[in-house]
Short mmCIF file of C-alpha atoms in Angstrom, two decimals:
data_model
loop_
_atom_site.label_atom_id
_atom_site.label_comp_id
_atom_site.label_asym_id
_atom_site.label_seq_id
_atom_site.Cartn_x
_atom_site.Cartn_y
_atom_site.Cartn_z
CA MET X 1 48.16 -1.94 60.83
CA ASN X 2 48.36 -5.18 59.10
CA PHE X 3 51.34 -7.53 59.02
CA LYS X 4 52.48 -6.30 55.61
CA ASP X 5 52.43 -2.62 56.66
CA THR X 6 54.31 -3.71 59.93
CA CYS X 7 57.11 -5.48 57.87
CA ILE X 8 57.41 -2.49 55.52
CA TYR X 9 57.84 -0.18 58.49
CA ILE X 10 60.67 -2.05 60.14
CA ILE X 11 62.55 -2.49 56.67
CA LYS X 12 62.25 1.37 56.19
CA ALA X 13 63.74 2.08 59.71
CA ALA X 14 66.39 -0.50 59.24
CA LEU X 15 67.56 0.96 55.83
CA PHE X 16 67.57 4.62 57.24
CA GLY X 17 69.57 3.55 60.15
CA LEU X 18 72.03 1.68 57.86
CA ILE X 19 72.21 4.89 55.25
CA MET X 20 72.92 7.34 58.26
CA ALA X 21 75.63 5.15 59.65
CA ALA X 22 77.30 4.83 56.45
CA VAL X 23 77.15 8.84 55.77
CA PHE X 24 78.54 9.11 59.48
CA LEU X 25 81.48 6.63 58.50
CA VAL X 26 82.25 8.55 55.14
CA ILE X 27 82.34 11.99 56.82
CA THR X 28 84.61 11.02 59.69
CA SER X 29 87.01 9.08 57.59
CA PHE X 30 87.98 12.32 55.87
CA LEU X 31 88.77 13.92 59.38
CA PRO X 32 92.30 13.54 60.70
CA ASN X 33 91.00 12.47 64.11
CA ASN X 34 87.40 11.18 64.38
CA SER X 35 84.96 12.47 67.18
CA LEU X 36 85.66 9.39 69.41
CA ASN X 37 89.15 9.77 69.49
CA SER X 38 88.91 13.43 70.23
CA GLY X 39 86.71 12.69 72.98
CA LEU X 40 89.06 10.22 74.45
CA SER X 41 92.02 12.70 73.98
CA THR X 42 89.95 15.29 75.93
CA VAL X 43 89.49 13.12 78.66
CA HIS X 44 93.05 11.79 78.66
CA SER X 45 94.29 15.39 78.50
CA GLY X 46 92.05 16.59 81.44
CA SER X 47 93.42 14.07 83.63
CA SER X 48 97.06 14.58 82.63
CA GLU X 49 99.38 15.71 85.34
CA LEU X 50 99.59 19.38 85.80
CA SER X 51 103.35 20.90 85.79
CA PHE X 52 105.07 24.15 85.84
CA ALA X 53 108.43 22.53 84.98
CA LYS X 54 108.77 24.13 81.65
CA ALA X 55 108.07 27.75 82.98
CA VAL X 56 110.79 27.18 85.71
CA ARG X 57 113.12 26.04 83.26
CA ARG X 58 112.81 29.08 81.55
CA ALA X 59 113.13 31.55 84.42
CA ALA X 60 115.10 30.05 87.37
CA PRO X 61 118.46 30.10 85.88
CA ALA X 62 118.15 33.91 85.91
CA VAL X 63 117.35 34.12 89.36
CA ALA X 64 120.50 34.31 91.45
CA ASN X 65 121.27 34.28 95.16
CA ILE X 66 122.56 37.44 96.69
CA TYR X 67 124.86 37.85 99.77
CA SER X 68 125.70 41.11 101.40
CA LEU X 69 128.82 41.16 103.40
CA SER X 70 129.66 43.86 106.19
CA ILE X 71 133.12 44.75 107.56
CA ASP X 72 133.65 45.55 111.00
CA GLN X 73 135.08 49.09 110.80
CA ARG X 74 136.53 48.84 114.41
CA ASN X 75 138.44 45.80 113.17
CA PRO X 76 138.70 45.87 109.40
CA LEU X 77 141.33 43.19 109.41
CA ASN X 78 138.86 40.65 110.53
CA SER X 79 136.99 38.40 108.05
CA SER X 80 133.55 40.16 106.75
CA SER X 81 130.48 38.78 108.21
CA LEU X 82 127.21 37.87 106.34
CA GLN X 83 124.94 40.89 106.66
CA GLY X 84 121.92 39.59 104.92
CA LEU X 85 120.78 37.45 102.00
CA GLY X 86 118.22 37.71 99.24
CA SER X 87 117.43 37.14 95.48
CA GLY X 88 118.00 38.99 92.34
CA VAL X 89 116.94 38.59 88.85
CA ILE X 90 119.31 39.13 85.78
CA MET X 91 117.60 41.47 83.36
CA SER X 92 120.14 41.76 80.44
CA LYS X 93 123.15 40.41 78.83
CA ASP X 94 125.09 43.11 80.19
CA GLY X 95 124.71 41.82 83.64
CA TYR X 96 122.20 44.21 85.16
CA VAL X 97 120.55 42.42 88.29
CA LEU X 98 117.19 43.77 89.86
CA THR X 99 116.74 43.26 93.32
CA ASN X 100 115.38 44.81 96.37
CA TYR X 101 116.93 47.96 98.06
CA HIS X 102 116.57 46.39 101.65
CA VAL X 103 118.76 43.33 100.64
CA ILE X 104 121.75 45.56 99.62
CA LYS X 105 121.52 48.88 101.78
CA LYS X 106 123.98 47.93 104.50
CA ALA X 107 126.32 45.87 102.39
CA ASP X 108 129.92 46.63 102.32
CA GLU X 109 130.49 43.93 99.58
CA ILE X 110 127.81 41.88 97.34
CA VAL X 111 128.36 38.51 96.18
CA ILE X 112 126.01 37.02 93.43
CA ALA X 113 125.73 33.21 93.09
CA LEU X 114 124.17 31.84 89.95
CA GLN X 115 122.46 28.53 89.82
CA ASP X 116 125.26 27.28 87.36
CA GLY X 117 127.68 27.70 90.26
CA ARG X 118 129.52 30.75 89.10
CA LYS X 119 129.93 33.58 91.76
CA PHE X 120 130.35 37.44 91.04
CA THR X 121 131.37 40.52 92.99
CA ALA X 122 128.65 42.99 92.09
CA GLU X 123 128.49 46.79 92.16
CA VAL X 124 125.52 48.97 93.07
CA VAL X 125 124.53 50.93 89.93
CA GLY X 126 121.88 52.84 91.72
CA SER X 127 118.87 52.41 94.28
CA ASP X 128 115.49 53.51 94.92
CA PRO X 129 114.18 53.30 98.61
CA VAL X 130 110.81 54.65 97.62
CA THR X 131 109.93 51.51 95.50
CA ASP X 132 112.46 49.56 97.56
CA LEU X 133 114.32 48.57 94.20
CA ALA X 134 118.20 48.42 93.45
CA VAL X 135 120.09 47.82 90.27
CA LEU X 136 123.54 45.80 90.59
CA LYS X 137 126.05 45.03 87.78
CA ILE X 138 128.09 41.88 87.31
CA GLU X 139 130.63 40.94 84.39
CA GLY X 140 130.14 37.68 83.17
CA ASP X 141 129.63 35.73 79.85
CA ASN X 142 126.62 33.80 78.56
CA LEU X 143 124.47 35.20 81.52
CA PRO X 144 121.16 33.57 81.69
CA ILE X 145 118.44 36.35 81.07
CA VAL X 146 114.79 36.28 82.51
CA PRO X 147 112.07 36.64 79.96
CA PHE X 148 109.62 39.38 80.30
CA ASN X 149 106.90 41.19 78.51
CA LEU X 150 106.09 44.62 79.25
CA ASN X 151 102.72 44.47 77.66
CA ASN X 152 101.41 41.67 79.45
CA PRO X 153 100.17 42.91 83.05
CA ALA X 154 99.10 40.35 85.57
CA GLN X 155 95.47 39.77 86.35
CA VAL X 156 93.35 38.87 89.51
CA GLY X 157 93.35 35.34 89.28
CA ASP X 158 96.47 34.58 87.38
CA VAL X 159 98.49 31.47 88.51
CA VAL X 160 102.19 32.61 89.62
CA LEU X 161 105.21 31.22 90.93
CA ALA X 162 107.78 32.91 93.03
CA ILE X 163 111.39 31.99 92.84
CA GLY X 164 114.17 32.69 95.48
CA ASN X 165 116.50 31.57 98.13
CA PRO X 166 114.25 31.54 101.39
CA TYR X 167 116.52 31.09 104.53
CA ASN X 168 119.69 30.35 102.40
CA ILE X 169 118.32 26.95 101.84
CA GLY X 170 118.87 26.90 98.07
CA GLN X 171 116.54 28.06 95.08
CA THR X 172 113.03 27.08 95.85
CA ILE X 173 109.58 27.63 94.03
CA THR X 174 106.28 28.48 95.57
CA GLN X 175 102.99 28.75 93.62
CA GLY X 176 99.93 30.82 94.22
CA ILE X 177 97.69 33.15 92.40
CA ILE X 178 97.34 36.82 91.73
CA SER X 179 94.93 38.23 94.76
CA ALA X 180 94.87 41.89 93.91
CA THR X 181 96.65 44.53 91.49
CA GLY X 182 97.57 47.90 91.50
CA ARG X 183 98.70 50.60 89.24
CA ASN X 184 102.04 51.39 87.77
CA GLY X 185 103.55 54.57 88.50
CA LEU X 186 106.34 56.37 90.32
CA SER X 187 104.75 57.43 93.66
CA SER X 188 105.01 55.24 96.77
CA GLY X 189 102.48 52.85 98.54
CA TYR X 190 101.49 49.24 98.42
CA LEU X 191 98.90 50.37 96.08
CA ASP X 192 101.64 49.98 93.34
CA PHE X 193 102.15 46.43 94.20
CA LEU X 194 100.69 42.84 93.20
CA GLN X 195 99.40 40.90 95.98
CA THR X 196 99.66 37.15 95.96
CA ASP X 197 99.52 34.30 98.45
CA ALA X 198 102.45 32.69 97.02
CA ALA X 199 104.70 32.26 99.93
CA ILE X 200 107.47 34.82 100.24
CA ASN X 201 109.91 34.39 103.07
CA ALA X 202 113.20 35.84 104.16
CA GLY X 203 115.63 35.30 101.19
CA ASN X 204 113.06 35.57 98.65
CA SER X 205 112.95 39.39 98.58
CA GLY X 206 114.31 40.60 95.19
CA GLY X 207 113.40 37.26 93.61
CA ALA X 208 111.19 36.59 90.54
CA LEU X 209 107.45 36.33 90.21
CA ILE X 210 106.41 34.70 87.05
CA ASP X 211 103.46 33.50 85.06
CA THR X 212 102.71 29.78 84.05
CA SER X 213 104.78 30.47 80.68
CA GLY X 214 107.81 31.40 82.59
CA GLU X 215 107.73 35.15 81.97
CA LEU X 216 108.79 37.66 84.75
CA ILE X 217 105.70 39.52 85.96
CA GLY X 218 107.17 41.18 89.08
CA ILE X 219 109.96 41.33 91.66
CA ASN X 220 109.25 39.82 95.09
CA THR X 221 109.51 42.42 97.84
CA ALA X 222 107.44 41.88 100.73
CA ALA X 223 105.46 39.60 103.23
CA PHE X 224 102.63 40.82 105.43
CA GLN X 225 103.63 39.90 109.01
CA VAL X 226 101.45 40.16 112.20
CA GLY X 227 102.87 40.36 115.75
CA GLY X 228 106.31 38.94 114.68
CA ASP X 229 104.92 36.07 112.81
CA SER X 230 107.42 35.08 110.21
CA GLY X 231 105.10 34.88 107.11
CA GLY X 232 102.46 32.30 106.35
CA ASN X 233 99.79 34.83 106.36
CA GLY X 234 98.99 34.75 102.63
CA ILE X 235 99.50 38.00 101.96
CA SER X 236 102.69 38.86 100.11
CA PHE X 237 103.62 41.72 97.51
CA ALA X 238 105.68 42.10 94.34
CA ILE X 239 106.54 45.09 92.26
CA PRO X 240 104.91 45.02 88.90
CA ILE X 241 107.31 44.20 86.06
CA LYS X 242 106.53 47.38 84.09
CA LEU X 243 106.97 49.61 87.18
CA ALA X 244 110.45 47.70 88.06
CA HIS X 245 111.63 47.97 84.44
CA SER X 246 110.99 51.71 84.51
CA ILE X 247 112.79 52.18 87.66
CA MET X 248 115.65 50.05 86.42
CA ASP X 249 116.17 52.12 83.48
CA LYS X 250 116.21 55.48 85.23
CA LEU X 251 118.81 53.85 87.68
CA ILE X 252 121.11 52.82 85.14
CA LYS X 253 120.83 56.11 83.23
CA HIS X 254 120.95 58.47 86.31
CA GLY X 255 121.97 56.34 89.28
CA ARG X 256 118.78 57.64 90.98
CA VAL X 257 115.20 58.06 90.45
CA ILE X 258 114.32 61.79 89.57
CA ARG X 259 110.83 62.57 90.63
CA GLY X 260 108.75 65.87 90.30
CA ALA X 261 107.17 67.28 93.45
CA LEU X 262 104.38 69.97 93.74
CA GLY X 263 104.35 70.35 97.61
CA ILE X 264 100.60 69.50 98.26
CA SER X 265 98.65 66.73 100.08
CA GLY X 266 95.34 65.93 99.06
CA GLU X 267 92.42 63.42 99.30
CA PRO X 268 89.45 62.39 97.11
CA LEU X 269 86.32 63.95 96.99
CA ASN X 270 83.03 62.64 98.70
CA PRO X 271 79.38 63.85 98.19
CA VAL X 272 79.52 66.01 101.26
CA VAL X 273 82.70 67.96 100.54
CA ALA X 274 81.27 68.44 96.81
CA GLN X 275 77.93 69.72 98.17
CA ILE X 276 79.74 72.04 100.35
CA LEU X 277 82.15 73.41 97.79
CA ASN X 278 79.53 73.67 95.12
CA LEU X 279 81.23 71.15 92.81
CA PRO X 280 79.52 69.71 89.46
CA ASP X 281 80.82 66.19 90.25
CA LEU X 282 83.21 64.15 92.30
CA LYS X 283 85.96 63.86 89.88
CA GLY X 284 89.13 65.79 91.32
CA VAL X 285 91.56 66.05 94.23
CA LEU X 286 91.02 68.23 97.18
CA VAL X 287 93.93 70.06 98.49
CA THR X 288 94.13 69.52 102.17
CA GLY X 289 97.69 70.85 102.80
CA ILE X 290 100.45 73.26 101.09
CA ASP X 291 104.22 73.18 101.67
CA PRO X 292 104.71 76.77 102.27
CA ASP X 293 108.17 76.50 100.39
CA GLY X 294 107.08 74.22 97.62
CA PRO X 295 105.82 74.90 94.08
CA ALA X 296 102.08 75.11 94.91
CA ALA X 297 102.77 77.61 97.36
CA ARG X 298 104.54 79.74 94.89
CA ALA X 299 101.58 79.27 92.26
CA ARG X 300 99.24 80.48 94.95
CA LEU X 301 97.37 77.10 95.27
CA ALA X 302 95.37 76.99 98.50
CA PRO X 303 93.69 74.55 100.71
CA ARG X 304 90.38 73.61 99.84
CA ASP X 305 91.14 74.11 96.03
CA VAL X 306 89.93 71.06 93.88
CA ILE X 307 92.43 70.27 91.16
CA THR X 308 90.17 68.85 88.19
CA GLN X 309 93.09 68.78 85.35
CA TYR X 310 96.92 68.46 85.27
CA ASN X 311 98.23 69.65 81.88
CA GLU X 312 94.95 69.33 80.39
CA GLU X 313 94.43 65.88 81.53
CA ASN X 314 91.39 64.96 83.67
CA VAL X 315 92.15 64.22 87.29
CA PRO X 316 90.11 61.39 88.49
CA GLY X 317 91.77 60.71 91.85
CA VAL X 318 94.68 61.08 93.91
CA GLU X 319 96.92 58.24 92.73
CA MET X 320 96.53 59.51 89.19
CA LEU X 321 97.47 63.05 89.91
CA MET X 322 100.68 61.91 92.45
CA ASP X 323 101.68 59.56 89.69
CA ARG X 324 101.68 62.38 87.06
CA ILE X 325 103.49 64.79 89.32
CA ALA X 326 106.20 62.30 90.18
CA GLU X 327 106.63 61.42 86.31
CA THR X 328 106.84 65.13 85.35
CA PRO X 329 110.52 66.32 84.85
CA PRO X 330 111.77 69.14 87.54
CA GLY X 331 111.58 72.42 86.16
CA THR X 332 108.68 71.90 83.76
CA LYS X 333 105.77 74.35 83.41
CA VAL X 334 102.25 72.78 83.71
CA ASN X 335 98.86 74.25 83.81
CA MET X 336 96.43 73.14 86.42
CA THR X 337 92.70 73.59 86.47
CA ILE X 338 91.40 74.13 89.79
CA ILE X 339 87.72 75.12 91.13
CA ARG X 340 88.02 78.00 93.86
CA GLU X 341 84.86 78.81 95.52
CA GLY X 342 82.63 77.10 92.89
CA LYS X 343 84.87 79.06 89.91
CA LYS X 344 87.08 77.37 87.58
CA GLN X 345 90.52 78.92 86.98
CA THR X 346 93.94 77.80 85.49
CA LEU X 347 97.19 78.26 87.53
CA PRO X 348 100.63 77.63 85.80
CA VAL X 349 103.09 75.90 88.38
CA ILE X 350 106.92 74.83 87.68
CA ILE X 351 107.36 71.39 89.17
CA ALA X 352 110.24 71.08 91.41
CA GLU X 353 112.47 68.02 92.26
CA LYS X 354 111.16 65.57 95.01
CA VAL X 355 113.89 65.28 97.85
CA ASP X 356 113.68 61.63 99.01
CA GLU X 357 113.92 61.12 102.63
CA VAL X 358 117.13 59.61 103.98
CA ASP X 359 116.79 55.98 104.93
#
């Protein structure tokens, strides 16, 4: 390549670079923020301080402190003494407050203190020991209400905040994530609960578990303790808002939760049992026990029967079946499809009312 050709090549390259730079400047001039500013904005945003203050401001005013007072029946003229303390969540402008049953179960008088300094004497609308929930009622104007969304269930990995009054030191906020989720139903057991590593200590019971937008996702209810250890194990539980709201509606309507009962005990199937009973698959519930005075006995259900359908709905496991039974109004006639000695048949049964054990 001679000198002339080299000069032409360099001039062409320079002209091409100038043209491309001009095109770039023209295009970016029509954008609200050019790409450089956008990149700087991203870096700045990423380095900004993380805060949940907005979420706390939305929910915290509706989380109240609950004090239960007991009166010495042997000397009722003496002043009442503090029996226990906990937290509660104001759910409606009518003054309905959700809390834990164990917070108020031995109380002769219940006092609710709001964050704005107001205090109210509360009455018990109803309680449900099975789910450890209770509904209280207070009379007041302009009550703060916690925001919630029944169609936005918590998921494993969600960041959550627990709001309550631990050890009566005043309202505090602790932060963690959802470690595990359960199911929503009316049967009992920790499988119904949300598990979180947010610290829940004495006094937090009945308080709010909220998400980062400030919406209520659960009612704090228990902390797993080992050998008398006072919490701090990273395993705490909350009742999902969908279940808690369902229980609250039933307590407001009836004063108690009415559950259906079938009078059976059962367990999930395993390959060995399925082969012995000549079952086509592992879907269904193996009946292991029958209450002799219950609806199942009157319908001639027997141990070793396998329930595969409940009212024409397939039964994948024990939890689903127990929930469906609990949710069925007593007196309702349902059809159960069972497999007995390898043969399918249908049994009609009338659901009875479950009698809760006295606490």
